[in-house]
PDB file of N, CA, C and O in Angstrom:
ATOM      1  N   MET A 131     -78.543  82.996 -95.757  1.00 53.00           N
ATOM      2  CA  MET A 131     -79.256  83.236 -97.039  1.00 53.00           C
ATOM      3  C   MET A 131     -80.714  84.098 -96.656  1.00 53.00           C
ATOM      4  O   MET A 131     -81.262  83.666 -95.658  1.00 53.00           O
ATOM      5  N   ALA A 132     -80.809  85.110 -97.428  1.00 61.00           N
ATOM      6  CA  ALA A 132     -82.038  85.758 -97.063  1.00 61.00           C
ATOM      7  C   ALA A 132     -83.281  85.090 -97.423  1.00 61.00           C
ATOM      8  O   ALA A 132     -83.435  84.247 -98.119  1.00 61.00           O
ATOM      9  N   ASN A 133     -84.298  85.569 -96.705  1.00 65.00           N
ATOM     10  CA  ASN A 133     -85.571  84.731 -96.675  1.00 65.00           C
ATOM     11  C   ASN A 133     -86.520  85.282 -97.771  1.00 65.00           C
ATOM     12  O   ASN A 133     -87.781  85.498 -97.200  1.00 65.00           O
ATOM     13  N   GLY A 134     -86.245  85.480 -98.979  1.00 78.00           N
ATOM     14  CA  GLY A 134     -87.065  85.834 -99.869  1.00 78.00           C
ATOM     15  C   GLY A 134     -87.253  84.837-101.177  1.00 78.00           C
ATOM     16  O   GLY A 134     -86.462  84.076-101.446  1.00 78.00           O
ATOM     17  N   GLU A 135     -88.551  85.404-101.779  1.00 85.00           N
ATOM     18  CA  GLU A 135     -88.655  84.376-102.947  1.00 85.00           C
ATOM     19  C   GLU A 135     -87.700  84.172-103.987  1.00 85.00           C
ATOM     20  O   GLU A 135     -87.479  83.183-104.420  1.00 85.00           O
ATOM     21  N   PRO A 136     -87.058  85.081-104.689  1.00 88.00           N
ATOM     22  CA  PRO A 136     -86.061  85.142-105.414  1.00 88.00           C
ATOM     23  C   PRO A 136     -84.807  84.283-105.032  1.00 88.00           C
ATOM     24  O   PRO A 136     -84.211  83.512-105.843  1.00 88.00           O
ATOM     25  N   GLU A 137     -84.297  84.802-103.446  1.00 86.00           N
ATOM     26  CA  GLU A 137     -83.289  83.704-103.174  1.00 86.00           C
ATOM     27  C   GLU A 137     -83.675  82.311-103.426  1.00 86.00           C
ATOM     28  O   GLU A 137     -82.760  81.514-103.752  1.00 86.00           O
ATOM     29  N   PHE A 138     -84.645  81.895-102.871  1.00 85.00           N
ATOM     30  CA  PHE A 138     -85.405  80.635-102.634  1.00 85.00           C
ATOM     31  C   PHE A 138     -85.289  79.890-104.263  1.00 85.00           C
ATOM     32  O   PHE A 138     -85.216  78.678-104.468  1.00 85.00           O
ATOM     33  N   LEU A 139     -85.769  80.706-105.190  1.00 89.00           N
ATOM     34  CA  LEU A 139     -86.188  80.303-106.408  1.00 89.00           C
ATOM     35  C   LEU A 139     -84.735  80.101-107.048  1.00 89.00           C
ATOM     36  O   LEU A 139     -84.458  79.063-107.752  1.00 89.00           O
ATOM     37  N   GLN A 140     -83.621  80.714-106.809  1.00 92.00           N
ATOM     38  CA  GLN A 140     -82.436  80.570-107.326  1.00 92.00           C
ATOM     39  C   GLN A 140     -81.782  79.334-106.685  1.00 92.00           C
ATOM     40  O   GLN A 140     -81.285  78.420-107.375  1.00 92.00           O
ATOM     41  N   LEU A 141     -82.143  79.150-105.305  1.00 89.00           N
ATOM     42  CA  LEU A 141     -81.531  77.824-104.781  1.00 89.00           C
ATOM     43  C   LEU A 141     -82.334  76.796-105.494  1.00 89.00           C
ATOM     44  O   LEU A 141     -81.467  75.387-105.827  1.00 89.00           O
ATOM     45  N   LEU A 142     -83.775  76.714-105.614  1.00 91.00           N
ATOM     46  CA  LEU A 142     -84.268  75.450-106.370  1.00 91.00           C
ATOM     47  C   LEU A 142     -83.610  75.443-107.557  1.00 91.00           C
ATOM     48  O   LEU A 142     -83.585  74.115-107.867  1.00 91.00           O
ATOM     49  N   GLY A 143     -83.620  76.197-108.447  1.00 94.00           N
ATOM     50  CA  GLY A 143     -82.878  76.300-110.006  1.00 94.00           C
ATOM     51  C   GLY A 143     -81.530  75.636-109.620  1.00 94.00           C
ATOM     52  O   GLY A 143     -81.321  74.688-110.375  1.00 94.00           O
ATOM     53  N   ASP A 144     -80.558  76.172-108.584  1.00 96.00           N
ATOM     54  CA  ASP A 144     -79.379  75.869-108.514  1.00 96.00           C
ATOM     55  C   ASP A 144     -79.237  73.962-108.149  1.00 96.00           C
ATOM     56  O   ASP A 144     -78.221  73.172-108.926  1.00 96.00           O
ATOM     57  N   VAL A 145     -80.265  73.768-107.223  1.00 94.00           N
ATOM     58  CA  VAL A 145     -80.355  72.220-107.225  1.00 94.00           C
ATOM     59  C   VAL A 145     -80.461  71.400-108.104  1.00 94.00           C
ATOM     60  O   VAL A 145     -80.051  70.575-108.226  1.00 94.00           O
ATOM     61  N   LEU A 146     -81.836  71.742-108.686  1.00 95.00           N
ATOM     62  CA  LEU A 146     -82.357  71.136-109.969  1.00 95.00           C
ATOM     63  C   LEU A 146     -81.298  70.970-111.100  1.00 95.00           C
ATOM     64  O   LEU A 146     -81.226  70.030-111.692  1.00 95.00           O
ATOM     65  N   ASP A 147     -80.298  71.877-111.220  1.00 96.00           N
ATOM     66  CA  ASP A 147     -79.524  71.875-112.181  1.00 96.00           C
ATOM     67  C   ASP A 147     -78.302  70.943-111.777  1.00 96.00           C
ATOM     68  O   ASP A 147     -77.799  69.796-112.844  1.00 96.00           O
ATOM     69  N   ILE A 148     -77.974  70.677-110.756  1.00 96.00           N
ATOM     70  CA  ILE A 148     -76.877  69.827-110.280  1.00 96.00           C
ATOM     71  C   ILE A 148     -77.471  68.596-110.237  1.00 96.00           C
ATOM     72  O   ILE A 148     -76.536  67.667-110.700  1.00 96.00           O
ATOM     73  N   ALA A 149     -78.888  68.366-109.878  1.00 95.00           N
ATOM     74  CA  ALA A 149     -79.175  66.872-109.797  1.00 95.00           C
ATOM     75  C   ALA A 149     -79.332  66.536-111.362  1.00 95.00           C
ATOM     76  O   ALA A 149     -79.379  65.108-111.717  1.00 95.00           O
ATOM     77  N   ASP A 150     -79.616  67.261-112.451  1.00 95.00           N
ATOM     78  CA  ASP A 150     -79.472  66.784-113.814  1.00 95.00           C
ATOM     79  C   ASP A 150     -80.480  65.627-113.942  1.00 95.00           C
ATOM     80  O   ASP A 150     -80.221  64.746-114.521  1.00 95.00           O
ATOM     81  N   GLY A 151     -81.617  65.986-113.551  1.00 91.00           N
ATOM     82  CA  GLY A 151     -82.834  65.217-113.857  1.00 91.00           C
ATOM     83  C   GLY A 151     -83.154  64.013-113.010  1.00 91.00           C
ATOM     84  O   GLY A 151     -84.263  63.354-113.249  1.00 91.00           O
ATOM     85  N   THR A 152     -82.239  63.872-112.133  1.00 93.00           N
ATOM     86  CA  THR A 152     -82.474  62.962-110.936  1.00 93.00           C
ATOM     87  C   THR A 152     -83.355  63.578-109.782  1.00 93.00           C
ATOM     88  O   THR A 152     -83.735  64.606-109.659  1.00 93.00           O
ATOM     89  N   GLN A 153     -84.413  62.593-109.482  1.00 92.00           N
ATOM     90  CA  GLN A 153     -85.379  63.024-108.394  1.00 92.00           C
ATOM     91  C   GLN A 153     -84.613  63.789-107.251  1.00 92.00           C
ATOM     92  O   GLN A 153     -83.620  63.302-106.669  1.00 92.00           O
ATOM     93  N   VAL A 154     -85.328  64.807-106.607  1.00 93.00           N
ATOM     94  CA  VAL A 154     -84.906  65.671-105.342  1.00 93.00           C
ATOM     95  C   VAL A 154     -85.638  65.568-104.657  1.00 93.00           C
ATOM     96  O   VAL A 154     -87.112  66.002-104.750  1.00 93.00           O
ATOM     97  N   THR A 155     -85.443  65.260-103.427  1.00 93.00           N
ATOM     98  CA  THR A 155     -86.459  65.231-102.241  1.00 93.00           C
ATOM     99  C   THR A 155     -85.813  66.269-101.289  1.00 93.00           C
ATOM    100  O   THR A 155     -84.666  66.412-100.813  1.00 93.00           O
ATOM    101  N   TRP A 156     -86.686  67.262-100.982  1.00 92.00           N
ATOM    102  CA  TRP A 156     -86.165  68.563-100.281  1.00 92.00           C
ATOM    103  C   TRP A 156     -86.684  67.972 -98.631  1.00 92.00           C
ATOM    104  O   TRP A 156     -87.698  67.548 -98.281  1.00 92.00           O
ATOM    105  N   ALA A 157     -85.952  68.133 -97.615  1.00 89.00           N
ATOM    106  CA  ALA A 157     -85.921  67.998 -96.174  1.00 89.00           C
ATOM    107  C   ALA A 157     -85.945  69.523 -95.556  1.00 89.00           C
ATOM    108  O   ALA A 157     -85.143  70.427 -96.033  1.00 89.00           O
ATOM    109  N   MET A 158     -87.140  69.791 -94.883  1.00 83.00           N
ATOM    110  CA  MET A 158     -87.013  70.863 -94.016  1.00 83.00           C
ATOM    111  C   MET A 158     -87.344  70.657 -92.682  1.00 83.00           C
ATOM    112  O   MET A 158     -87.877  69.996 -91.942  1.00 83.00           O
ATOM    113  N   ASP A 159     -86.513  71.462 -91.692  1.00 81.00           N
ATOM    114  CA  ASP A 159     -86.610  71.534 -90.334  1.00 81.00           C
ATOM    115  C   ASP A 159     -86.260  73.404 -89.949  1.00 81.00           C
ATOM    116  O   ASP A 159     -85.255  73.524 -89.352  1.00 81.00           O
ATOM    117  N   MET A 160     -87.457  73.840 -90.190  1.00 76.00           N
ATOM    118  CA  MET A 160     -87.407  75.217 -89.858  1.00 76.00           C
ATOM    119  C   MET A 160     -88.554  75.654 -89.262  1.00 76.00           C
ATOM    120  O   MET A 160     -89.623  74.902 -89.364  1.00 76.00           O
ATOM    121  N   ALA A 161     -88.510  76.816 -88.207  1.00 73.00           N
ATOM    122  CA  ALA A 161     -89.604  77.443 -87.926  1.00 73.00           C
ATOM    123  C   ALA A 161     -89.809  78.861 -88.213  1.00 73.00           C
ATOM    124  O   ALA A 161     -88.488  79.532 -88.758  1.00 73.00           O
ATOM    125  N   GLY A 162     -90.896  79.461 -88.410  1.00 72.00           N
ATOM    126  CA  GLY A 162     -91.011  80.939 -88.784  1.00 72.00           C
ATOM    127  C   GLY A 162     -91.466  81.108 -90.339  1.00 72.00           C
ATOM    128  O   GLY A 162     -91.969  80.159 -90.763  1.00 72.00           O
ATOM    129  N   GLY A 163     -91.485  82.437 -90.563  1.00 72.00           N
ATOM    130  CA  GLY A 163     -92.460  82.638 -91.816  1.00 72.00           C
ATOM    131  C   GLY A 163     -91.614  82.233 -92.851  1.00 72.00           C
ATOM    132  O   GLY A 163     -92.523  81.758 -93.975  1.00 72.00           O
ATOM    133  N   GLU A 164     -90.563  82.180 -93.123  1.00 70.00           N
ATOM    134  CA  GLU A 164     -89.758  81.377 -94.129  1.00 70.00           C
ATOM    135  C   GLU A 164     -90.366  80.065 -94.425  1.00 70.00           C
ATOM    136  O   GLU A 164     -90.087  79.652 -95.689  1.00 70.00           O
ATOM    137  N   ARG A 165     -90.588  79.555 -93.425  1.00 80.00           N
ATOM    138  CA  ARG A 165     -91.157  77.823 -93.892  1.00 80.00           C
ATOM    139  C   ARG A 165     -92.316  77.930 -94.713  1.00 80.00           C
ATOM    140  O   ARG A 165     -92.326  77.112 -95.607  1.00 80.00           O
ATOM    141  N   GLY A 166     -93.373  78.569 -94.509  1.00 83.00           N
ATOM    142  CA  GLY A 166     -94.449  78.860 -95.322  1.00 83.00           C
ATOM    143  C   GLY A 166     -93.933  79.256 -96.972  1.00 83.00           C
ATOM    144  O   GLY A 166     -94.804  78.790 -97.698  1.00 83.00           O
ATOM    145  N   LEU A 167     -93.300  80.148 -97.176  1.00 81.00           N
ATOM    146  CA  LEU A 167     -92.893  80.706 -98.316  1.00 81.00           C
ATOM    147  C   LEU A 167     -92.284  79.091 -99.140  1.00 81.00           C
ATOM    148  O   LEU A 167     -92.505  79.163-100.264  1.00 81.00           O
ATOM    149  N   LEU A 168     -91.125  78.952 -98.398  1.00 82.00           N
ATOM    150  CA  LEU A 168     -90.536  77.633 -98.868  1.00 82.00           C
ATOM    151  C   LEU A 168     -91.550  76.335 -99.244  1.00 82.00           C
ATOM    152  O   LEU A 168     -91.067  75.939-100.278  1.00 82.00           O
ATOM    153  N   ILE A 169     -92.350  76.105 -98.370  1.00 86.00           N
ATOM    154  CA  ILE A 169     -93.198  75.058 -98.659  1.00 86.00           C
ATOM    155  C   ILE A 169     -94.071  75.468-100.058  1.00 86.00           C
ATOM    156  O   ILE A 169     -94.445  74.652-101.148  1.00 86.00           O
ATOM    157  N   ALA A 170     -94.638  76.694-100.057  1.00 89.00           N
ATOM    158  CA  ALA A 170     -95.367  76.939-101.148  1.00 89.00           C
ATOM    159  C   ALA A 170     -94.486  76.918-102.689  1.00 89.00           C
ATOM    160  O   ALA A 170     -95.059  76.550-103.544  1.00 89.00           O
ATOM    161  N   LEU A 171     -93.498  77.707-102.407  1.00 89.00           N
ATOM    162  CA  LEU A 171     -92.379  77.735-103.812  1.00 89.00           C
ATOM    163  C   LEU A 171     -92.098  75.884-104.040  1.00 89.00           C
ATOM    164  O   LEU A 171     -92.299  75.731-105.360  1.00 89.00           O
ATOM    165  N   LEU A 172     -91.916  75.141-103.133  1.00 91.00           N
ATOM    166  CA  LEU A 172     -91.565  73.974-103.305  1.00 91.00           C
ATOM    167  C   LEU A 172     -92.629  73.202-104.143  1.00 91.00           C
ATOM    168  O   LEU A 172     -92.722  72.286-105.300  1.00 91.00           O
ATOM    169  N   ALA A 173     -94.202  73.284-103.490  1.00 91.00           N
ATOM    170  CA  ALA A 173     -95.346  72.645-103.948  1.00 91.00           C
ATOM    171  C   ALA A 173     -95.660  72.959-105.413  1.00 91.00           C
ATOM    172  O   ALA A 173     -96.117  72.573-106.166  1.00 91.00           O
ATOM    173  N   ASN A 174     -95.554  74.667-105.492  1.00 93.00           N
ATOM    174  CA  ASN A 174     -95.879  75.132-106.673  1.00 93.00           C
ATOM    175  C   ASN A 174     -95.205  74.745-108.048  1.00 93.00           C
ATOM    176  O   ASN A 174     -95.292  74.763-108.980  1.00 93.00           O
ATOM    177  N   HIS A 175     -93.528  74.036-107.438  1.00 91.00           N
ATOM    178  CA  HIS A 175     -92.758  73.791-108.750  1.00 91.00           C
ATOM    179  C   HIS A 175     -92.934  72.121-108.791  1.00 91.00           C
ATOM    180  O   HIS A 175     -91.768  71.566-109.089  1.00 91.00           O
ATOM    181  N   GLY A 176     -93.738  71.427-108.196  1.00 92.00           N
ATOM    182  CA  GLY A 176     -93.634  70.305-107.982  1.00 92.00           C
ATOM    183  C   GLY A 176     -92.671  69.406-107.548  1.00 92.00           C
ATOM    184  O   GLY A 176     -92.403  68.007-107.882  1.00 92.00           O
ATOM    185  N   GLN A 177     -92.241  69.886-106.315  1.00 93.00           N
ATOM    186  CA  GLN A 177     -91.134  69.223-105.690  1.00 93.00           C
ATOM    187  C   GLN A 177     -91.570  68.465-104.582  1.00 93.00           C
ATOM    188  O   GLN A 177     -92.678  68.619-103.836  1.00 93.00           O
ATOM    189  N   GLU A 178     -90.863  67.234-104.182  1.00 92.00           N
ATOM    190  CA  GLU A 178     -91.129  66.567-103.182  1.00 92.00           C
ATOM    191  C   GLU A 178     -90.270  67.066-101.747  1.00 92.00           C
ATOM    192  O   GLU A 178     -89.354  67.240-101.389  1.00 92.00           O
ATOM    193  N   LEU A 179     -91.430  67.134-100.820  1.00 90.00           N
ATOM    194  CA  LEU A 179     -90.712  67.887 -99.617  1.00 90.00           C
ATOM    195  C   LEU A 179     -91.074  67.002 -98.482  1.00 90.00           C
ATOM    196  O   LEU A 179     -92.188  66.415 -98.039  1.00 90.00           O
ATOM    197  N   VAL A 180     -90.165  66.684 -97.507  1.00 88.00           N
ATOM    198  CA  VAL A 180     -90.263  66.060 -96.259  1.00 88.00           C
ATOM    199  C   VAL A 180     -89.865  67.114 -94.890  1.00 88.00           C
ATOM    200  O   VAL A 180     -89.142  68.082 -94.955  1.00 88.00           O
ATOM    201  N   THR A 181     -90.838  67.298 -93.888  1.00 78.00           N
ATOM    202  CA  THR A 181     -90.671  67.933 -92.927  1.00 78.00           C
ATOM    203  C   THR A 181     -90.409  67.295 -91.676  1.00 78.00           C
ATOM    204  O   THR A 181     -90.842  66.156 -91.350  1.00 78.00           O
ATOM    205  N   SER A 182     -89.694  68.114 -90.745  1.00 72.00           N
ATOM    206  CA  SER A 182     -89.396  67.816 -89.591  1.00 72.00           C
ATOM    207  C   SER A 182     -89.559  68.754 -88.540  1.00 72.00           C
ATOM    208  O   SER A 182     -89.584  69.759 -88.766  1.00 72.00           O
ATOM    209  N   PRO A 183     -90.440  68.745 -87.377  1.00 66.00           N
ATOM    210  CA  PRO A 183     -90.976  69.644 -86.576  1.00 66.00           C
ATOM    211  C   PRO A 183     -89.718  70.417 -86.103  1.00 66.00           C
ATOM    212  O   PRO A 183     -88.768  70.030 -85.087  1.00 66.00           O
ATOM    213  N   ALA A 184     -89.575  71.775 -85.995  1.00 55.00           N
ATOM    214  CA  ALA A 184     -88.354  72.466 -85.767  1.00 55.00           C
ATOM    215  C   ALA A 184     -88.381  72.247 -84.385  1.00 55.00           C
ATOM    216  O   ALA A 184     -87.180  72.267 -83.951  1.00 55.00           O
ATOM    217  N   SER A 185     -89.427  72.189 -83.528  1.00 53.00           N
ATOM    218  CA  SER A 185     -89.094  72.527 -82.179  1.00 53.00           C
ATOM    219  C   SER A 185     -88.562  71.283 -81.775  1.00 53.00           C
ATOM    220  O   SER A 185     -87.906  71.515 -80.500  1.00 53.00           O
ATOM    221  N   ARG A 186     -88.388  70.305 -82.338  1.00 54.00           N
ATOM    222  CA  ARG A 186     -87.866  68.777 -81.681  1.00 54.00           C
ATOM    223  C   ARG A 186     -86.201  68.922 -81.799  1.00 54.00           C
ATOM    224  O   ARG A 186     -85.720  68.134 -81.048  1.00 54.00           O
ATOM    225  N   SER A 187     -85.894  69.334 -82.671  1.00 49.00           N
ATOM    226  CA  SER A 187     -84.328  69.499 -82.938  1.00 49.00           C
ATOM    227  C   SER A 187     -83.513  70.745 -83.084  1.00 49.00           C
ATOM    228  O   SER A 187     -82.252  70.733 -82.800  1.00 49.00           O
ATOM    229  N   THR A 188     -84.355  71.931 -83.201  1.00 49.00           N
ATOM    230  CA  THR A 188     -83.240  73.199 -83.351  1.00 49.00           C
ATOM    231  C   THR A 188     -83.209  73.842 -82.068  1.00 49.00           C
ATOM    232  O   THR A 188     -82.505  74.794 -82.009  1.00 49.00           O
ATOM    233  N   ARG A 189     -83.988  73.587 -81.059  1.00 51.00           N
ATOM    234  CA  ARG A 189     -83.970  74.396 -79.908  1.00 51.00           C
ATOM    235  C   ARG A 189     -83.364  73.586 -78.936  1.00 51.00           C
ATOM    236  O   ARG A 189     -83.483  72.510 -78.582  1.00 51.00           O
ATOM    237  N   PRO A 190     -82.371  74.248 -78.161  1.00 52.00           N
ATOM    238  CA  PRO A 190     -81.633  73.414 -77.180  1.00 52.00           C
ATOM    239  C   PRO A 190     -82.468  73.095 -76.105  1.00 52.00           C
ATOM    240  O   PRO A 190     -83.509  73.547 -75.600  1.00 52.00           O
ATOM    241  N   PRO A 191     -82.122  71.975 -75.144  1.00 52.00           N
ATOM    242  CA  PRO A 191     -82.822  71.504 -74.232  1.00 52.00           C
ATOM    243  C   PRO A 191     -82.841  72.459 -73.214  1.00 52.00           C
ATOM    244  O   PRO A 191     -81.834  73.259 -72.938  1.00 52.00           O
ATOM    245  N   THR A 192     -83.909  72.500 -72.428  1.00 54.00           N
ATOM    246  CA  THR A 192     -84.017  73.471 -71.288  1.00 54.00           C
ATOM    247  C   THR A 192     -83.589  72.959 -70.057  1.00 54.00           C
ATOM    248  O   THR A 192     -83.904  71.839 -69.830  1.00 54.00           O
ATOM    249  N   ALA A 193     -82.798  73.460 -69.274  1.00 52.00           N
ATOM    250  CA  ALA A 193     -82.255  72.879 -68.103  1.00 52.00           C
ATOM    251  C   ALA A 193     -83.375  73.126 -67.036  1.00 52.00           C
ATOM    252  O   ALA A 193     -83.810  74.259 -66.953  1.00 52.00           O
ATOM    253  N   THR A 194     -83.591  71.975 -66.102  1.00 54.00           N
ATOM    254  CA  THR A 194     -84.086  72.185 -65.351  1.00 54.00           C
ATOM    255  C   THR A 194     -83.659  71.286 -63.877  1.00 54.00           C
ATOM    256  O   THR A 194     -82.601  70.406 -63.976  1.00 54.00           O
ATOM    257  N   ALA A 195     -84.131  71.906 -62.781  1.00 54.00           N
ATOM    258  CA  ALA A 195     -83.271  71.176 -61.939  1.00 54.00           C
ATOM    259  C   ALA A 195     -83.918  70.109 -61.459  1.00 54.00           C
ATOM    260  O   ALA A 195     -85.036  69.446 -61.817  1.00 54.00           O
ATOM    261  N   ALA A 196     -83.107  69.194 -60.839  1.00 54.00           N
ATOM    262  CA  ALA A 196     -83.457  67.847 -60.493  1.00 54.00           C
ATOM    263  C   ALA A 196     -84.471  67.774 -59.456  1.00 54.00           C
ATOM    264  O   ALA A 196     -84.350  68.617 -58.523  1.00 54.00           O
ATOM    265  N   PRO A 197     -85.553  66.650 -59.435  1.00 56.00           N
ATOM    266  CA  PRO A 197     -86.353  66.646 -58.245  1.00 56.00           C
ATOM    267  C   PRO A 197     -85.590  66.468 -57.174  1.00 56.00           C
ATOM    268  O   PRO A 197     -84.623  65.417 -57.133  1.00 56.00           O
ATOM    269  N   THR A 198     -85.865  66.943 -55.891  1.00 57.00           N
ATOM    270  CA  THR A 198     -85.400  66.491 -54.809  1.00 57.00           C
ATOM    271  C   THR A 198     -85.954  65.350 -53.968  1.00 57.00           C
ATOM    272  O   THR A 198     -87.086  64.921 -54.147  1.00 57.00           O
ATOM    273  N   ARG A 199     -84.997  64.379 -53.886  1.00 56.00           N
ATOM    274  CA  ARG A 199     -85.503  63.237 -53.314  1.00 56.00           C
ATOM    275  C   ARG A 199     -84.845  62.967 -51.791  1.00 56.00           C
ATOM    276  O   ARG A 199     -83.925  63.575 -51.718  1.00 56.00           O
ATOM    277  N   PRO A 200     -85.576  62.243 -51.293  1.00 56.00           N
ATOM    278  CA  PRO A 200     -85.002  62.102 -49.677  1.00 56.00           C
ATOM    279  C   PRO A 200     -83.625  61.165 -49.883  1.00 56.00           C
ATOM    280  O   PRO A 200     -83.721  60.351 -50.756  1.00 56.00           O
ATOM    281  N   THR A 201     -83.113  61.515 -48.939  1.00 53.00           N
ATOM    282  CA  THR A 201     -81.742  60.509 -48.716  1.00 53.00           C
ATOM    283  C   THR A 201     -82.098  59.840 -47.586  1.00 53.00           C
ATOM    284  O   THR A 201     -82.999  59.858 -46.760  1.00 53.00           O
ATOM    285  N   LEU A 202     -81.148  58.909 -47.370  1.00 56.00           N
ATOM    286  CA  LEU A 202     -81.366  57.703 -46.233  1.00 56.00           C
ATOM    287  C   LEU A 202     -81.446  58.634 -45.080  1.00 56.00           C
ATOM    288  O   LEU A 202     -82.021  57.968 -43.903  1.00 56.00           O
ATOM    289  N   GLY A 203     -80.444  59.681 -44.861  1.00 55.00           N
ATOM    290  CA  GLY A 203     -80.494  60.312 -43.625  1.00 55.00           C
ATOM    291  C   GLY A 203     -81.894  60.794 -43.080  1.00 55.00           C
ATOM    292  O   GLY A 203     -82.238  61.188 -42.034  1.00 55.00           O
ATOM    293  N   THR A 204     -82.562  61.450 -44.169  1.00 50.00           N
ATOM    294  CA  THR A 204     -83.954  62.178 -44.057  1.00 50.00           C
ATOM    295  C   THR A 204     -84.973  60.999 -43.764  1.00 50.00           C
ATOM    296  O   THR A 204     -85.971  61.689 -43.513  1.00 50.00           O
ATOM    297  N   LEU A 205     -84.850  59.942 -43.925  1.00 51.00           N
ATOM    298  CA  LEU A 205     -85.962  58.870 -44.049  1.00 51.00           C
ATOM    299  C   LEU A 205     -86.218  58.256 -42.449  1.00 51.00           C
ATOM    300  O   LEU A 205     -87.023  58.137 -42.117  1.00 51.00           O
ATOM    301  N   ALA A 206     -85.096  58.713 -41.503  1.00 48.00           N
ATOM    302  CA  ALA A 206     -85.178  57.825 -40.311  1.00 48.00           C
ATOM    303  C   ALA A 206     -86.034  58.842 -39.370  1.00 48.00           C
ATOM    304  O   ALA A 206     -86.016  59.882 -39.480  1.00 48.00           O
TER     305      ALA A 206
END
């Protein structure tokens, strides 16, 4: 999906049409500039929003070397 206001407004309208008057809660797990635009659009249209820090779930874990531990042979 393009990250522009018209596309977000179309998505908002489509979801609200499907919800047919039922409360909609939006969840967001995003990083970047589109996050601010989406937050502003949802707030301006009275929508409930739950956010999650994107850094916790969308970035792959970083591989690190295991710390070196002495073995029984090196302790003697």
